[in-house]
Coordinates of C-alpha atoms in Angstrom, one line a residue:
M168 CA 55.6 29.6 303.4
L169 CA 57.9 31.9 301.4
N170 CA 60.9 33.6 302.9
L171 CA 60.9 36.9 301.0
Q172 CA 64.6 37.4 301.6
S173 CA 65.2 34.3 299.4
Q174 CA 64.9 33.6 295.7
F175 CA 61.3 32.6 296.2
A176 CA 60.3 36.2 296.2
N177 CA 60.7 35.9 292.4
I178 CA 57.6 33.7 292.4
L179 CA 55.4 36.6 293.6
L180 CA 56.7 39.3 291.3
G181 CA 54.1 40.2 288.7
Q182 CA 51.5 38.1 290.3
R183 CA 48.1 39.3 291.5
L184 CA 47.3 39.2 295.2
K185 CA 44.2 37.1 295.9
H186 CA 43.2 38.5 299.3
D187 CA 43.6 41.8 301.3
L188 CA 46.9 41.6 303.2
F189 CA 46.9 43.0 306.8
N190 CA 49.8 43.5 309.2
H191 CA 49.9 42.1 312.7
S192 CA 47.9 45.1 314.0
G193 CA 45.1 44.5 311.5
V194 CA 46.0 47.5 309.2
L195 CA 45.5 46.9 305.5
I196 CA 48.9 47.1 303.8
I197 CA 48.2 45.7 300.3
P198 CA 44.6 45.4 298.9
A199 CA 43.4 42.4 297.0
K200 CA 43.9 42.3 293.2
T201 CA 47.2 44.3 293.5
V202 CA 49.9 43.2 291.0
I203 CA 53.0 42.6 293.2
T204 CA 56.1 44.7 292.7
E205 CA 59.5 44.9 294.4
E206 CA 58.1 47.7 296.5
H207 CA 55.3 45.5 297.8
L208 CA 57.8 42.8 298.6
Q209 CA 59.7 45.3 300.7
I210 CA 56.6 46.3 302.6
V211 CA 55.7 42.6 303.3
T212 CA 59.3 41.9 304.5
M213 CA 59.3 45.0 306.7
H214 CA 56.0 44.0 308.4
H215 CA 57.2 40.3 308.7
I216 CA 54.0 39.1 307.0
P217 CA 54.0 35.4 306.0
I218 CA 52.9 34.8 302.4
S219 CA 52.6 31.7 300.3
I220 CA 51.6 30.5 296.8
H221 CA 48.1 30.2 298.2
D222 CA 47.8 34.0 298.5
I223 CA 48.3 34.7 294.7
E224 CA 45.9 34.1 291.9
E225 CA 46.4 31.7 289.0
I226 CA 49.3 32.7 286.7
A227 CA 48.0 34.2 283.5
L228 CA 49.6 32.3 280.5
T229 CA 49.8 33.6 277.0
E230 CA 51.7 32.3 274.0
A231 CA 54.1 35.3 274.4
T232 CA 55.1 34.1 277.9
D233 CA 58.8 33.2 278.1
G234 CA 58.8 29.4 278.5
C235 CA 62.2 29.2 280.2
Q236 CA 61.0 31.7 282.8
L237 CA 57.8 29.8 283.3
I238 CA 59.8 26.6 284.0
D239 CA 62.1 28.4 286.4
R240 CA 59.1 29.8 288.2
S241 CA 57.4 26.4 288.4
V242 CA 60.6 24.9 289.9
L243 CA 60.5 27.5 292.7
I244 CA 56.8 26.9 293.2
I245 CA 57.3 23.2 293.4
Q246 CA 60.1 23.7 296.0
D247 CA 57.8 25.9 298.1
L248 CA 54.9 23.4 297.9
Y249 CA 57.1 20.4 298.8
E250 CA 58.5 22.3 301.8
R251 CA 54.9 22.8 302.9
V252 CA 54.2 19.1 302.4
N253 CA 57.2 18.3 304.6
Y254 CA 55.9 20.8 307.3
R255 CA 52.2 20.0 307.2
R256 CA 52.4 16.3 306.1
A257 CA 49.6 17.1 303.5
I258 CA 49.8 17.7 299.8
P259 CA 48.5 21.2 298.7
L260 CA 46.6 19.7 295.7
L261 CA 44.6 22.8 294.9
D262 CA 47.8 24.9 294.7
I263 CA 49.4 22.4 292.4
K264 CA 46.3 22.4 290.1
T265 CA 46.2 26.2 290.2
H266 CA 49.9 27.1 289.8
I267 CA 51.8 24.1 288.3
L268 CA 49.4 22.2 286.0
P269 CA 48.7 25.3 283.8
I270 CA 52.4 25.9 283.3
I271 CA 53.0 22.3 282.3
Q272 CA 50.1 22.3 279.9
H273 CA 51.1 25.6 278.4
T274 CA 54.7 24.5 278.0
V275 CA 53.8 21.2 276.3
K276 CA 51.5 23.0 273.9
H277 CA 53.7 25.9 272.9
T278 CA 57.3 24.7 273.0
D279 CA 59.3 22.6 270.6
L280 CA 60.9 19.5 272.1
F281 CA 64.6 20.4 271.6
T282 CA 64.1 23.8 273.2
L283 CA 62.2 22.2 276.0
L284 CA 64.9 19.7 276.8
S285 CA 67.5 22.5 276.9
W286 CA 65.4 24.3 279.5
L287 CA 64.9 21.3 281.6
K288 CA 68.6 20.5 282.2
S289 CA 69.4 20.7 285.8
S290 CA 72.3 21.7 288.1
D291 CA 72.0 22.7 291.7
D292 CA 68.2 22.7 291.7
Y293 CA 68.0 19.1 290.3
T294 CA 65.5 17.7 292.8
Y295 CA 62.7 20.1 292.1
R296 CA 63.5 20.7 288.4
H297 CA 63.4 17.0 288.0
M298 CA 59.8 16.9 289.2
V299 CA 58.8 19.6 286.7
A300 CA 60.8 17.9 283.9
V301 CA 59.3 14.5 284.5
S302 CA 55.8 16.0 284.5
I303 CA 56.4 17.8 281.2
L304 CA 58.0 14.8 279.5
S305 CA 55.3 12.4 280.8
T306 CA 52.6 14.7 279.5
L307 CA 54.3 14.8 276.1
I308 CA 54.5 11.0 276.0
G309 CA 50.8 10.8 277.0
K310 CA 49.8 13.1 274.1
W311 CA 51.9 11.0 271.7
L312 CA 50.1 7.9 273.0
Q313 CA 46.8 9.7 272.3
L314 CA 45.5 9.7 275.9
N315 CA 42.3 11.8 276.2
E316 CA 42.2 15.1 278.2
T317 CA 41.0 13.5 281.4
E318 CA 43.7 10.8 281.3
L319 CA 46.3 13.5 280.5
Q320 CA 45.4 15.6 283.5
D321 CA 45.5 12.5 285.7
L322 CA 48.9 11.5 284.3
T323 CA 50.3 15.0 284.7
M324 CA 49.3 15.2 288.3
A325 CA 50.7 11.7 288.9
A326 CA 54.0 12.8 287.4
V327 CA 54.1 16.0 289.6
L328 CA 53.6 13.8 292.7
H329 CA 55.8 10.8 291.7
D330 CA 58.7 11.7 294.0
V331 CA 56.6 13.2 296.9
G332 CA 57.8 10.5 299.2
K333 CA 61.3 11.9 299.0
I334 CA 60.3 14.5 301.7
N335 CA 61.3 11.7 304.2
I336 CA 64.8 11.3 302.8
P337 CA 67.5 13.1 304.8
L338 CA 69.1 15.8 302.7
E339 CA 72.6 14.4 303.4
I340 CA 71.5 11.3 301.6
L341 CA 69.4 13.0 298.9
N342 CA 72.3 15.3 297.9
K343 CA 75.2 12.9 298.6
P344 CA 77.9 13.5 296.0
G345 CA 79.2 9.9 296.1
A346 CA 77.8 6.4 295.9
L347 CA 75.1 5.4 298.4
T348 CA 75.8 2.7 301.0
P349 CA 73.4 -0.3 300.9
E350 CA 71.7 1.1 304.1
E351 CA 71.3 4.6 302.4
F352 CA 69.9 3.0 299.3
E353 CA 67.2 1.2 301.4
I354 CA 66.2 4.6 302.8
V355 CA 66.0 6.0 299.3
K356 CA 63.8 3.1 298.1
Q357 CA 61.3 3.8 300.8
H358 CA 60.2 7.0 299.1
T359 CA 58.0 4.9 296.7
K360 CA 56.0 3.5 299.5
D361 CA 55.9 6.8 301.5
G362 CA 54.7 8.6 298.4
Y363 CA 52.0 6.0 297.8
E364 CA 50.7 6.3 301.3
L365 CA 50.7 10.1 301.3
I366 CA 48.9 10.4 298.0
K367 CA 46.3 7.8 299.0
A368 CA 45.6 9.8 302.2
T369 CA 45.1 13.0 300.2
S370 CA 41.5 13.9 299.3
G371 CA 41.1 14.5 295.6
T372 CA 43.9 12.3 294.3
T373 CA 43.3 9.1 292.4
M374 CA 44.6 5.5 292.9
R375 CA 46.6 5.7 289.6
Q376 CA 48.4 8.8 290.9
A377 CA 49.3 6.8 294.1
L378 CA 50.4 3.8 292.0
V379 CA 52.8 6.0 289.9
A380 CA 54.5 7.0 293.2
L381 CA 54.8 3.4 294.2
Q382 CA 55.7 1.9 290.8
H383 CA 57.9 4.4 288.9
H384 CA 61.1 2.5 289.8
E385 CA 59.6 -0.9 288.8
R386 CA 61.1 -2.4 285.7
Q387 CA 59.7 -4.7 282.9
D388 CA 62.0 -7.6 283.8
G389 CA 61.2 -7.5 287.5
S390 CA 64.5 -6.0 288.6
G391 CA 63.0 -2.8 290.0
Y392 CA 61.6 -1.8 293.4
P393 CA 59.8 -1.9 295.8
L394 CA 57.7 -4.9 294.7
G395 CA 59.7 -6.4 291.8
L396 CA 56.7 -6.2 289.4
R397 CA 56.9 -7.2 285.8
S398 CA 55.6 -6.0 282.5
D399 CA 51.8 -5.5 282.4
N400 CA 51.6 -5.7 286.2
I401 CA 53.0 -2.1 286.1
D402 CA 50.4 0.5 285.4
L403 CA 50.7 2.4 282.0
Y404 CA 51.2 5.8 283.8
S405 CA 54.0 4.3 285.9
R406 CA 55.7 3.0 282.7
I407 CA 55.4 6.4 281.1
V408 CA 56.8 8.3 284.1
A409 CA 59.6 5.7 284.4
V410 CA 60.8 6.6 280.9
A411 CA 60.6 10.3 281.6
D412 CA 62.3 9.9 284.9
V413 CA 65.2 7.9 283.5
F414 CA 65.8 10.1 280.5
H415 CA 65.9 13.4 282.5
A416 CA 68.1 11.8 285.2
M417 CA 70.6 10.7 282.6
S418 CA 70.5 14.0 280.6
S419 CA 71.0 16.3 283.7
E420 CA 74.0 17.6 285.5
R421 CA 74.2 16.1 289.1
V422 CA 76.3 16.8 292.1
Y423 CA 78.1 13.4 291.6
R424 CA 78.4 13.2 287.8
N425 CA 78.1 15.2 284.6
A426 CA 75.3 14.8 282.1
A427 CA 75.8 11.8 279.8
P428 CA 77.0 12.6 276.2
F429 CA 74.2 12.6 273.7
Y430 CA 75.2 9.3 272.1
T431 CA 75.5 7.6 275.5
L432 CA 72.1 9.0 276.5
L433 CA 70.5 7.6 273.4
N434 CA 72.2 4.3 273.5
E435 CA 71.5 3.6 277.1
L436 CA 67.8 4.6 276.8
Y437 CA 67.6 2.4 273.7
Q438 CA 69.1 -0.5 275.6
F439 CA 66.6 0.0 278.4
A440 CA 63.9 -1.0 275.9
F441 CA 65.2 -4.5 276.1
G442 CA 64.0 -5.5 279.5
K443 CA 64.1 -2.5 281.8
L444 CA 61.6 0.0 280.3
D445 CA 58.4 -0.3 278.2
A446 CA 59.8 -0.9 274.6
K447 CA 56.9 0.8 272.9
I448 CA 57.2 4.0 275.0
V449 CA 61.0 4.1 274.7
R450 CA 60.8 3.7 270.9
L451 CA 58.1 6.4 270.6
F452 CA 60.1 8.8 272.8
L453 CA 63.3 8.3 270.8
D454 CA 61.6 8.6 267.5
R455 CA 59.9 11.9 268.5
L456 CA 63.1 13.2 270.0
M457 CA 65.2 12.5 266.9
Q458 CA 62.5 13.8 264.5
A459 CA 62.5 17.0 266.5
L460 CA 66.3 17.3 265.8
V461 CA 66.0 17.1 262.0
G462 CA 67.7 20.3 260.6
N463 CA 69.7 20.9 263.8
E464 CA 73.5 21.2 263.8
V465 CA 75.3 18.5 265.8
L466 CA 78.9 17.8 266.9
L467 CA 80.0 14.3 265.9
T468 CA 82.4 12.1 267.9
D469 CA 85.1 12.6 265.3
G470 CA 85.0 16.4 266.0
R471 CA 83.2 17.4 262.8
R472 CA 80.0 19.4 262.7
A473 CA 77.0 18.0 260.8
I474 CA 73.3 18.7 260.1
I475 CA 70.7 16.0 260.8
V476 CA 69.0 15.3 257.5
M477 CA 66.8 12.2 258.0
I478 CA 65.8 9.7 260.7
N479 CA 66.1 6.0 260.0
S480 CA 62.7 4.5 261.0
H481 CA 64.4 1.2 261.9
D482 CA 67.3 2.9 263.8
P483 CA 66.3 6.4 264.9
I484 CA 69.3 7.1 267.1
H485 CA 71.7 6.8 264.1
P486 CA 70.3 9.3 261.5
L487 CA 71.6 10.4 258.1
V488 CA 73.6 13.6 258.5
R489 CA 75.2 16.0 256.1
V490 CA 78.9 17.0 256.7
G491 CA 79.7 19.8 254.2
D492 CA 78.6 18.5 250.9
A493 CA 78.8 14.8 251.9
F494 CA 76.2 12.6 253.5
V495 CA 77.1 10.2 256.3
D496 CA 74.8 7.4 257.5
L497 CA 75.6 7.0 261.2
S498 CA 73.9 3.5 261.2
K499 CA 76.8 2.2 259.0
C500 CA 79.8 3.6 260.8
S501 CA 81.2 4.1 264.3
I502 CA 80.7 7.8 264.3
Q503 CA 78.0 9.1 266.6
I504 CA 76.4 12.3 267.8
E505 CA 78.5 13.8 270.6
E506 CA 76.3 16.9 271.2
V507 CA 73.4 18.8 269.8
L508 CA 74.4 22.4 269.2
A509 CA 72.1 25.3 270.0

């Protein structure tokens, strides 16, 4: 349920009320189909009427909709939905299909990759923004792998739900600013099994969605958890979500560390293709990421500014760049990309 004194009131602004809203005496205070304004929120607060995502109609999406605002809204909605999962021990699947999936599908369709990545960077709302980010990145990878529409919808839902088991992790562990103790890490690892069981118990979900919750921390070389699975024993959707999960985690600001520099991010993800993550998916992701940056200005590790000119198909993370009137092949020197400039 939404606390209208909090930031979650922003979710309701501009949305259309699905049902008539009555006060505790049975008096109609806001009729159905009303577009909610600040005045309506004040009325609801004054009457102490509980209201949730379930009480508003599907968000209308157009190409003119501001993508950053949509992502911010989806983060708030995800937080509300997960709080309800924690309270009711049930996944509000219909609400996710109605309010989250359309935003993800719209964002993937209408936003360029570099702009999207800048919107998905996290700070104090990392836990819930991460769920949205992994869902969007997984859907993009699914499209690049040419999954059909049914498969894409299944993958997107799986990605939305991949961390649902974290509702059982105490906040002092989930948000701990330092390293976890071995005992705390064992508690964290349990979220894969808890998520699997919760999704399996939810009517309308699929087994592949449950498997993603269980397997997204498995690794190609068997070093992952909870089962130590290897290679093709890990479902394709789980391998896709694993790449999205790792990339967003490394590229985000966290309470215990800063986001990795761009060159570190690329190099680490590239290294993960040699044993940890699916090599085909990592290579596809890096290639698409770098192609999206052609023409962008970057800051190099030697302090100079450059423009990315061309991507080397054999070494996509070290492109050809232009510095002034000169061209520099980053695959043939020690200079790397420190930062992509807006």
